[in-house]
């Protein structure tokens, strides 16, 4: 595998389910990110993990819970989601502060 | 605070037409500037970048020049193809402050045969 991979690519879940999204980067980068992309809305940064800091967007609901066990893996745990959480969830990584980010293909999430 | 403004789309062109997508920014310090492209059903791909004033980024026939005096980073291509149809995002980072990139709202390009 090369670049940034995400699994699953598509996920349909009910509002009472618990699921997790997985991201893995094969680039040796030091920072990883979760973004939410909804139709007709700007790209929303949800979480940042790096060697130096963890940054959270305070507007992200607690039903989204990130986990970063090491510099290559990032998870997004989902529970009791709402239909408005349906979106494309993108993972990205970067080498250093301020450098370009490399994105995975995304997970298309549908909450029913 | 830092921000990026892109022209609203969609931009519709005929094949082989000249493309310009405008991007202006507001930033403190000395940001790096980026253009990303997103094809249908895919994630964002880095198209080109520039790290200092007057730098020109280029890739796959696309170009953009970092203009500090006009705070702009317009994307251009001399002759577009149907395969260039996608959404284009302008973004900036501030190397001095955080890992975060600030993205524009995206401009959809549709190229007709």
PDB file of C-alpha atoms in Angstrom:
ATOM      1  CA  UNK A   1       0.000   0.000   0.000  1.00  0.00           C
ATOM      2  CA  UNK A   2       1.128   3.522  -0.708  1.00  0.00           C
ATOM      3  CA  UNK A   3      -0.041   6.966   0.327  1.00  0.00           C
ATOM      4  CA  UNK A   4      -3.021   7.253   2.640  1.00  0.00           C
ATOM      5  CA  UNK A   5      -5.590   4.467   2.800  1.00  0.00           C
ATOM      6  CA  UNK A   6      -9.026   4.500   4.382  1.00  0.00           C
ATOM      7  CA  UNK A   7     -11.444   1.706   5.217  1.00  0.00           C
ATOM      8  CA  UNK A   8     -14.231   1.134   4.664  1.00  0.00           C
ATOM      9  CA  UNK A   9     -14.896   3.163   1.510  1.00  0.00           C
ATOM     10  CA  UNK A  10     -18.646   3.087   2.100  1.00  0.00           C
ATOM     11  CA  UNK A  11     -20.583   2.654   5.335  1.00  0.00           C
ATOM     12  CA  UNK A  12     -24.284   2.637   6.054  1.00  0.00           C
ATOM     13  CA  UNK A  13     -25.242   2.644   9.708  1.00  0.00           C
ATOM     14  CA  UNK A  14     -28.301   3.135  11.853  1.00  0.00           C
ATOM     15  CA  UNK A  15     -28.460   5.807  14.511  1.00  0.00           C
ATOM     16  CA  UNK A  16     -27.977   3.289  17.313  1.00  0.00           C
ATOM     17  CA  UNK A  17     -24.949   1.543  15.792  1.00  0.00           C
ATOM     18  CA  UNK A  18     -21.311   1.848  16.769  1.00  0.00           C
ATOM     19  CA  UNK A  19     -18.727   1.744  14.025  1.00  0.00           C
ATOM     20  CA  UNK A  20     -15.171   2.861  13.411  1.00  0.00           C
ATOM     21  CA  UNK A  21     -13.382   4.398  10.444  1.00  0.00           C
ATOM     22  CA  UNK A  22      -9.755   3.490   9.905  1.00  0.00           C
ATOM     23  CA  UNK A  23      -6.967   5.476   8.276  1.00  0.00           C
ATOM     24  CA  UNK A  24      -3.385   4.420   7.653  1.00  0.00           C
ATOM     25  CA  UNK A  25      -0.582   6.484   6.170  1.00  0.00           C
ATOM     26  CA  UNK A  26       2.441   4.891   4.530  1.00  0.00           C
ATOM     27  CA  UNK A  27       4.394   8.122   4.049  1.00  0.00           C
ATOM     28  CA  UNK A  28       6.297   8.363   7.342  1.00  0.00           C
ATOM     29  CA  UNK A  29       4.469  11.552   8.245  1.00  0.00           C
ATOM     30  CA  UNK A  30       4.160  13.016  11.712  1.00  0.00           C
ATOM     31  CA  UNK A  31       0.650  14.464  11.681  1.00  0.00           C
ATOM     32  CA  UNK A  32      -2.770  13.050  10.793  1.00  0.00           C
ATOM     33  CA  UNK A  33      -6.131  14.720  10.334  1.00  0.00           C
ATOM     34  CA  UNK A  34      -9.850  13.977  10.075  1.00  0.00           C
ATOM     35  CA  UNK A  35     -12.020  16.164   7.860  1.00  0.00           C
ATOM     36  CA  UNK A  36     -15.749  16.143   7.184  1.00  0.00           C
ATOM     37  CA  UNK A  37     -16.989  17.058   3.710  1.00  0.00           C
ATOM     38  CA  UNK A  38     -20.707  17.693   3.339  1.00  0.00           C
ATOM     39  CA  UNK A  39     -22.541  18.749   0.216  1.00  0.00           C
ATOM     40  CA  UNK A  40     -22.555  22.512  -0.280  1.00  0.00           C
ATOM     41  CA  UNK A  41     -20.479  23.151   2.859  1.00  0.00           C
ATOM     42  CA  UNK A  42     -16.796  24.028   3.296  1.00  0.00           C
ATOM     43  CA  UNK A  43     -14.338  21.327   4.223  1.00  0.00           C
ATOM     44  CA  UNK A  44     -14.431  21.018   8.021  1.00  0.00           C
ATOM     45  CA  UNK A  45     -11.361  20.073  10.035  1.00  0.00           C
ATOM     46  CA  UNK A  46     -12.444  17.799  12.883  1.00  0.00           C
ATOM     47  CA  UNK A  47      -9.250  16.617  14.590  1.00  0.00           C
ATOM     48  CA  UNK A  48      -5.482  16.943  14.293  1.00  0.00           C
ATOM     49  CA  UNK A  49      -2.955  14.553  15.829  1.00  0.00           C
ATOM     50  CA  UNK A  50       0.772  15.221  15.768  1.00  0.00           C
ATOM     51  CA  UNK A  51       3.847  14.454  17.828  1.00  0.00           C
ATOM     52  CA  UNK A  52       3.441  17.806  19.536  1.00  0.00           C
ATOM     53  CA  UNK A  53      -0.277  18.303  19.956  1.00  0.00           C
ATOM     54  CA  UNK A  54      -3.825  17.095  19.595  1.00  0.00           C
ATOM     55  CA  UNK A  55      -6.198  19.733  18.272  1.00  0.00           C
ATOM     56  CA  UNK A  56      -9.952  19.401  18.344  1.00  0.00           C
ATOM     57  CA  UNK A  57     -12.554  21.486  16.638  1.00  0.00           C
ATOM     58  CA  UNK A  58     -14.823  22.414  19.551  1.00  0.00           C
ATOM     59  CA  UNK A  59     -17.882  22.277  17.329  1.00  0.00           C
ATOM     60  CA  UNK A  60     -17.482  18.530  16.690  1.00  0.00           C
ATOM     61  CA  UNK A  61     -20.076  16.553  18.695  1.00  0.00           C
ATOM     62  CA  UNK A  62     -18.895  14.033  21.278  1.00  0.00           C
ATOM     63  CA  UNK A  63     -20.480  11.198  19.272  1.00  0.00           C
ATOM     64  CA  UNK A  64     -17.279  11.399  17.187  1.00  0.00           C
ATOM     65  CA  UNK A  65     -14.267  10.067  19.090  1.00  0.00           C
ATOM     66  CA  UNK A  66     -10.774   9.976  17.554  1.00  0.00           C
ATOM     67  CA  UNK A  67      -7.982   7.593  18.439  1.00  0.00           C
ATOM     68  CA  UNK A  68      -4.379   7.739  17.275  1.00  0.00           C
ATOM     69  CA  UNK A  69      -2.407   4.734  18.610  1.00  0.00           C
ATOM     70  CA  UNK A  70       0.745   5.636  16.650  1.00  0.00           C
ATOM     71  CA  UNK A  71       1.922   8.020  13.959  1.00  0.00           C
ATOM     72  CA  UNK A  72       0.706   5.761  11.121  1.00  0.00           C
ATOM     73  CA  UNK A  73      -2.825   4.936  12.237  1.00  0.00           C
ATOM     74  CA  UNK A  74      -5.861   7.042  12.972  1.00  0.00           C
ATOM     75  CA  UNK A  75      -9.362   5.938  13.876  1.00  0.00           C
ATOM     76  CA  UNK A  76     -12.672   7.724  14.135  1.00  0.00           C
ATOM     77  CA  UNK A  77     -15.123   5.961  16.432  1.00  0.00           C
ATOM     78  CA  UNK A  78     -18.775   6.678  15.736  1.00  0.00           C
ATOM     79  CA  UNK A  79     -21.743   6.149  18.037  1.00  0.00           C
ATOM     80  CA  UNK A  80     -25.372   7.264  18.098  1.00  0.00           C
ATOM     81  CA  UNK A  81     -24.959   9.335  14.967  1.00  0.00           C
ATOM     82  CA  UNK A  82     -27.612  11.556  13.425  1.00  0.00           C
ATOM     83  CA  UNK A  83     -28.736  11.705   9.781  1.00  0.00           C
ATOM     84  CA  UNK A  84     -26.969  15.071   9.394  1.00  0.00           C
ATOM     85  CA  UNK A  85     -23.681  13.269  10.050  1.00  0.00           C
ATOM     86  CA  UNK A  86     -23.966  11.661   6.627  1.00  0.00           C
ATOM     87  CA  UNK A  87     -20.961  12.947   4.671  1.00  0.00           C
ATOM     88  CA  UNK A  88     -17.601  12.047   3.156  1.00  0.00           C
ATOM     89  CA  UNK A  89     -14.996  11.625   5.900  1.00  0.00           C
ATOM     90  CA  UNK A  90     -11.472  12.303   4.728  1.00  0.00           C
ATOM     91  CA  UNK A  91      -8.227  11.413   6.425  1.00  0.00           C
ATOM     92  CA  UNK A  92      -4.990  13.246   5.639  1.00  0.00           C
ATOM     93  CA  UNK A  93      -1.371  13.322   6.769  1.00  0.00           C
ATOM     94  CA  UNK A  94       1.546  15.727   6.576  1.00  0.00           C
ATOM     95  CA  UNK A  95       5.236  15.650   7.347  1.00  0.00           C
ATOM     96  CA  UNK A  96       5.776  18.863   9.197  1.00  0.00           C
ATOM     97  CA  UNK A  97       4.009  21.942  10.406  1.00  0.00           C
ATOM     98  CA  UNK A  98       2.672  23.974   7.502  1.00  0.00           C
ATOM     99  CA  UNK A  99       3.501  21.506   4.761  1.00  0.00           C
ATOM    100  CA  UNK A 100       1.146  20.013   2.217  1.00  0.00           C
ATOM    101  CA  UNK A 101      -1.326  17.374   3.327  1.00  0.00           C
ATOM    102  CA  UNK A 102      -1.956  14.105   1.512  1.00  0.00           C
ATOM    103  CA  UNK A 103      -5.484  12.792   1.538  1.00  0.00           C
ATOM    104  CA  UNK A 104      -7.016   9.354   1.477  1.00  0.00           C
ATOM    105  CA  UNK A 105      -9.944   8.459  -0.795  1.00  0.00           C
ATOM    106  CA  UNK A 106     -12.498   9.008   1.969  1.00  0.00           C
ATOM    107  CA  UNK A 107     -15.273   7.009   3.594  1.00  0.00           C
ATOM    108  CA  UNK A 108     -18.772   7.779   2.351  1.00  0.00           C
ATOM    109  CA  UNK A 109     -20.955   7.520   5.465  1.00  0.00           C
ATOM    110  CA  UNK A 110     -24.733   7.307   5.348  1.00  0.00           C
ATOM    111  CA  UNK A 111     -26.702   7.402   8.591  1.00  0.00           C
ATOM    112  CA  UNK A 112     -30.225   6.014   8.325  1.00  0.00           C
TER     113      UNK A 112
ATOM    114  CA  UNK B   1      -7.556  35.535  10.968  1.00  0.00           C
ATOM    115  CA  UNK B   2      -6.346  33.654   7.935  1.00  0.00           C
ATOM    116  CA  UNK B   3      -8.849  32.992   5.154  1.00  0.00           C
ATOM    117  CA  UNK B   4      -9.133  31.950   1.517  1.00  0.00           C
ATOM    118  CA  UNK B   5     -11.695  33.206  -1.000  1.00  0.00           C
ATOM    119  CA  UNK B   6     -12.354  31.418  -4.286  1.00  0.00           C
ATOM    120  CA  UNK B   7     -14.564  32.352  -7.176  1.00  0.00           C
ATOM    121  CA  UNK B   8     -17.928  30.668  -7.084  1.00  0.00           C
ATOM    122  CA  UNK B   9     -18.666  28.017  -9.635  1.00  0.00           C
ATOM    123  CA  UNK B  10     -19.559  26.154 -11.556  1.00  0.00           C
ATOM    124  CA  UNK B  11     -17.186  27.187 -14.291  1.00  0.00           C
ATOM    125  CA  UNK B  12     -18.233  25.682 -17.620  1.00  0.00           C
ATOM    126  CA  UNK B  13     -15.779  25.648 -20.525  1.00  0.00           C
ATOM    127  CA  UNK B  14     -15.411  23.979 -23.866  1.00  0.00           C
ATOM    128  CA  UNK B  15     -12.506  21.628 -24.431  1.00  0.00           C
ATOM    129  CA  UNK B  16      -9.232  23.445 -25.262  1.00  0.00           C
ATOM    130  CA  UNK B  17     -10.424  26.711 -23.670  1.00  0.00           C
ATOM    131  CA  UNK B  18      -8.238  28.754 -21.321  1.00  0.00           C
ATOM    132  CA  UNK B  19      -8.941  28.321 -17.621  1.00  0.00           C
ATOM    133  CA  UNK B  20      -8.575  30.768 -14.760  1.00  0.00           C
ATOM    134  CA  UNK B  21      -9.888  30.078 -11.268  1.00  0.00           C
ATOM    135  CA  UNK B  22      -9.372  33.017  -8.937  1.00  0.00           C
ATOM    136  CA  UNK B  23      -8.095  32.642  -5.383  1.00  0.00           C
ATOM    137  CA  UNK B  24      -7.268  35.426  -2.938  1.00  0.00           C
ATOM    138  CA  UNK B  25      -6.143  35.079   0.632  1.00  0.00           C
ATOM    139  CA  UNK B  26      -5.790  36.915   3.915  1.00  0.00           C
ATOM    140  CA  UNK B  27      -2.943  35.806   6.131  1.00  0.00           C
ATOM    141  CA  UNK B  28      -0.469  36.941   8.734  1.00  0.00           C
ATOM    142  CA  UNK B  29       3.100  35.859   8.374  1.00  0.00           C
ATOM    143  CA  UNK B  30       4.344  33.977   5.332  1.00  0.00           C
ATOM    144  CA  UNK B  31       1.955  31.194   4.358  1.00  0.00           C
ATOM    145  CA  UNK B  32       2.491  28.456   1.829  1.00  0.00           C
ATOM    146  CA  UNK B  33      -0.212  28.216  -0.835  1.00  0.00           C
ATOM    147  CA  UNK B  34      -1.701  25.126  -2.445  1.00  0.00           C
ATOM    148  CA  UNK B  35      -4.167  23.998  -5.077  1.00  0.00           C
ATOM    149  CA  UNK B  36      -5.946  20.684  -4.610  1.00  0.00           C
ATOM    150  CA  UNK B  37      -8.213  18.852  -7.050  1.00  0.00           C
ATOM    151  CA  UNK B  38     -11.036  16.458  -6.199  1.00  0.00           C
ATOM    152  CA  UNK B  39     -12.419  14.135  -8.860  1.00  0.00           C
ATOM    153  CA  UNK B  40     -15.883  12.611  -8.350  1.00  0.00           C
ATOM    154  CA  UNK B  41     -15.914   9.940  -5.654  1.00  0.00           C
ATOM    155  CA  UNK B  42     -12.323  10.568  -4.605  1.00  0.00           C
ATOM    156  CA  UNK B  43     -10.308  12.415  -1.975  1.00  0.00           C
ATOM    157  CA  UNK B  44      -8.359  15.607  -2.517  1.00  0.00           C
ATOM    158  CA  UNK B  45      -5.126  15.415  -4.500  1.00  0.00           C
ATOM    159  CA  UNK B  46      -2.369  17.973  -4.257  1.00  0.00           C
ATOM    160  CA  UNK B  47      -2.101  19.669  -7.651  1.00  0.00           C
ATOM    161  CA  UNK B  48       0.621  22.250  -7.032  1.00  0.00           C
ATOM    162  CA  UNK B  49       2.133  24.452  -4.358  1.00  0.00           C
ATOM    163  CA  UNK B  50       4.211  27.597  -3.787  1.00  0.00           C
ATOM    164  CA  UNK B  51       6.053  28.401  -0.596  1.00  0.00           C
ATOM    165  CA  UNK B  52       7.156  32.019  -1.050  1.00  0.00           C
ATOM    166  CA  UNK B  53       6.318  35.174  -2.949  1.00  0.00           C
ATOM    167  CA  UNK B  54       6.821  35.051  -6.738  1.00  0.00           C
ATOM    168  CA  UNK B  55       7.143  31.254  -6.727  1.00  0.00           C
ATOM    169  CA  UNK B  56       5.280  29.540  -9.554  1.00  0.00           C
ATOM    170  CA  UNK B  57       3.827  26.118  -8.905  1.00  0.00           C
ATOM    171  CA  UNK B  58       3.072  23.916 -11.898  1.00  0.00           C
ATOM    172  CA  UNK B  59       1.829  20.412 -12.608  1.00  0.00           C
ATOM    173  CA  UNK B  60      -0.053  18.653 -15.432  1.00  0.00           C
ATOM    174  CA  UNK B  61      -0.305  21.896 -17.433  1.00  0.00           C
ATOM    175  CA  UNK B  62      -1.731  23.857 -14.494  1.00  0.00           C
ATOM    176  CA  UNK B  63       0.129  26.885 -13.098  1.00  0.00           C
ATOM    177  CA  UNK B  64      -0.299  29.354 -10.248  1.00  0.00           C
ATOM    178  CA  UNK B  65       1.957  32.197  -9.101  1.00  0.00           C
ATOM    179  CA  UNK B  66       2.218  33.361  -5.489  1.00  0.00           C
ATOM    180  CA  UNK B  67       1.488  37.114  -5.690  1.00  0.00           C
ATOM    181  CA  UNK B  68       2.092  38.760  -2.338  1.00  0.00           C
ATOM    182  CA  UNK B  69       1.297  42.278  -3.564  1.00  0.00           C
ATOM    183  CA  UNK B  70      -2.212  41.246  -4.639  1.00  0.00           C
ATOM    184  CA  UNK B  71      -2.562  38.382  -2.099  1.00  0.00           C
ATOM    185  CA  UNK B  72      -3.579  36.060  -4.915  1.00  0.00           C
ATOM    186  CA  UNK B  73      -2.819  32.562  -6.193  1.00  0.00           C
ATOM    187  CA  UNK B  74      -4.916  32.165  -9.341  1.00  0.00           C
ATOM    188  CA  UNK B  75      -4.973  28.777 -11.070  1.00  0.00           C
ATOM    189  CA  UNK B  76      -4.510  28.743 -14.860  1.00  0.00           C
ATOM    190  CA  UNK B  77      -4.348  26.203 -17.651  1.00  0.00           C
ATOM    191  CA  UNK B  78      -3.901  26.995 -21.293  1.00  0.00           C
ATOM    192  CA  UNK B  79      -6.054  24.261 -22.775  1.00  0.00           C
ATOM    193  CA  UNK B  80      -8.479  22.269 -20.630  1.00  0.00           C
ATOM    194  CA  UNK B  81      -9.611  18.719 -21.306  1.00  0.00           C
ATOM    195  CA  UNK B  82     -12.801  16.903 -20.415  1.00  0.00           C
ATOM    196  CA  UNK B  83     -10.762  14.913 -17.892  1.00  0.00           C
ATOM    197  CA  UNK B  84     -10.031  18.148 -15.976  1.00  0.00           C
ATOM    198  CA  UNK B  85     -13.661  18.296 -14.847  1.00  0.00           C
ATOM    199  CA  UNK B  86     -13.449  18.274 -11.043  1.00  0.00           C
ATOM    200  CA  UNK B  87     -13.646  20.518  -7.982  1.00  0.00           C
ATOM    201  CA  UNK B  88     -10.598  22.693  -7.308  1.00  0.00           C
ATOM    202  CA  UNK B  89      -9.664  23.928  -3.821  1.00  0.00           C
ATOM    203  CA  UNK B  90      -7.257  26.711  -2.937  1.00  0.00           C
ATOM    204  CA  UNK B  91      -5.606  26.426   0.492  1.00  0.00           C
ATOM    205  CA  UNK B  92      -3.027  28.104   2.669  1.00  0.00           C
ATOM    206  CA  UNK B  93      -0.951  27.149   5.656  1.00  0.00           C
ATOM    207  CA  UNK B  94       0.979  29.203   8.126  1.00  0.00           C
ATOM    208  CA  UNK B  95       4.165  27.328   8.942  1.00  0.00           C
ATOM    209  CA  UNK B  96       4.614  29.351  12.100  1.00  0.00           C
ATOM    210  CA  UNK B  97       1.379  28.556  13.825  1.00  0.00           C
ATOM    211  CA  UNK B  98      -0.107  25.096  13.387  1.00  0.00           C
ATOM    212  CA  UNK B  99      -0.454  22.046  11.224  1.00  0.00           C
ATOM    213  CA  UNK B 100      -3.786  23.190   9.895  1.00  0.00           C
ATOM    214  CA  UNK B 101      -4.581  24.118   6.301  1.00  0.00           C
ATOM    215  CA  UNK B 102      -7.292  26.653   5.549  1.00  0.00           C
ATOM    216  CA  UNK B 103      -9.327  25.729   2.489  1.00  0.00           C
ATOM    217  CA  UNK B 104     -11.459  27.772   0.180  1.00  0.00           C
ATOM    218  CA  UNK B 105     -14.983  26.621  -0.579  1.00  0.00           C
ATOM    219  CA  UNK B 106     -14.010  24.945  -3.847  1.00  0.00           C
ATOM    220  CA  UNK B 107     -14.793  25.738  -7.492  1.00  0.00           C
ATOM    221  CA  UNK B 108     -16.434  23.150  -9.701  1.00  0.00           C
ATOM    222  CA  UNK B 109     -15.104  22.983 -13.270  1.00  0.00           C
ATOM    223  CA  UNK B 110     -17.099  21.334 -16.029  1.00  0.00           C
ATOM    224  CA  UNK B 111     -15.419  20.887 -19.394  1.00  0.00           C
ATOM    225  CA  UNK B 112     -17.658  20.014 -22.336  1.00  0.00           C
ATOM    226  CA  UNK B 113     -16.391  18.138 -25.414  1.00  0.00           C
TER     227      UNK B 113
END
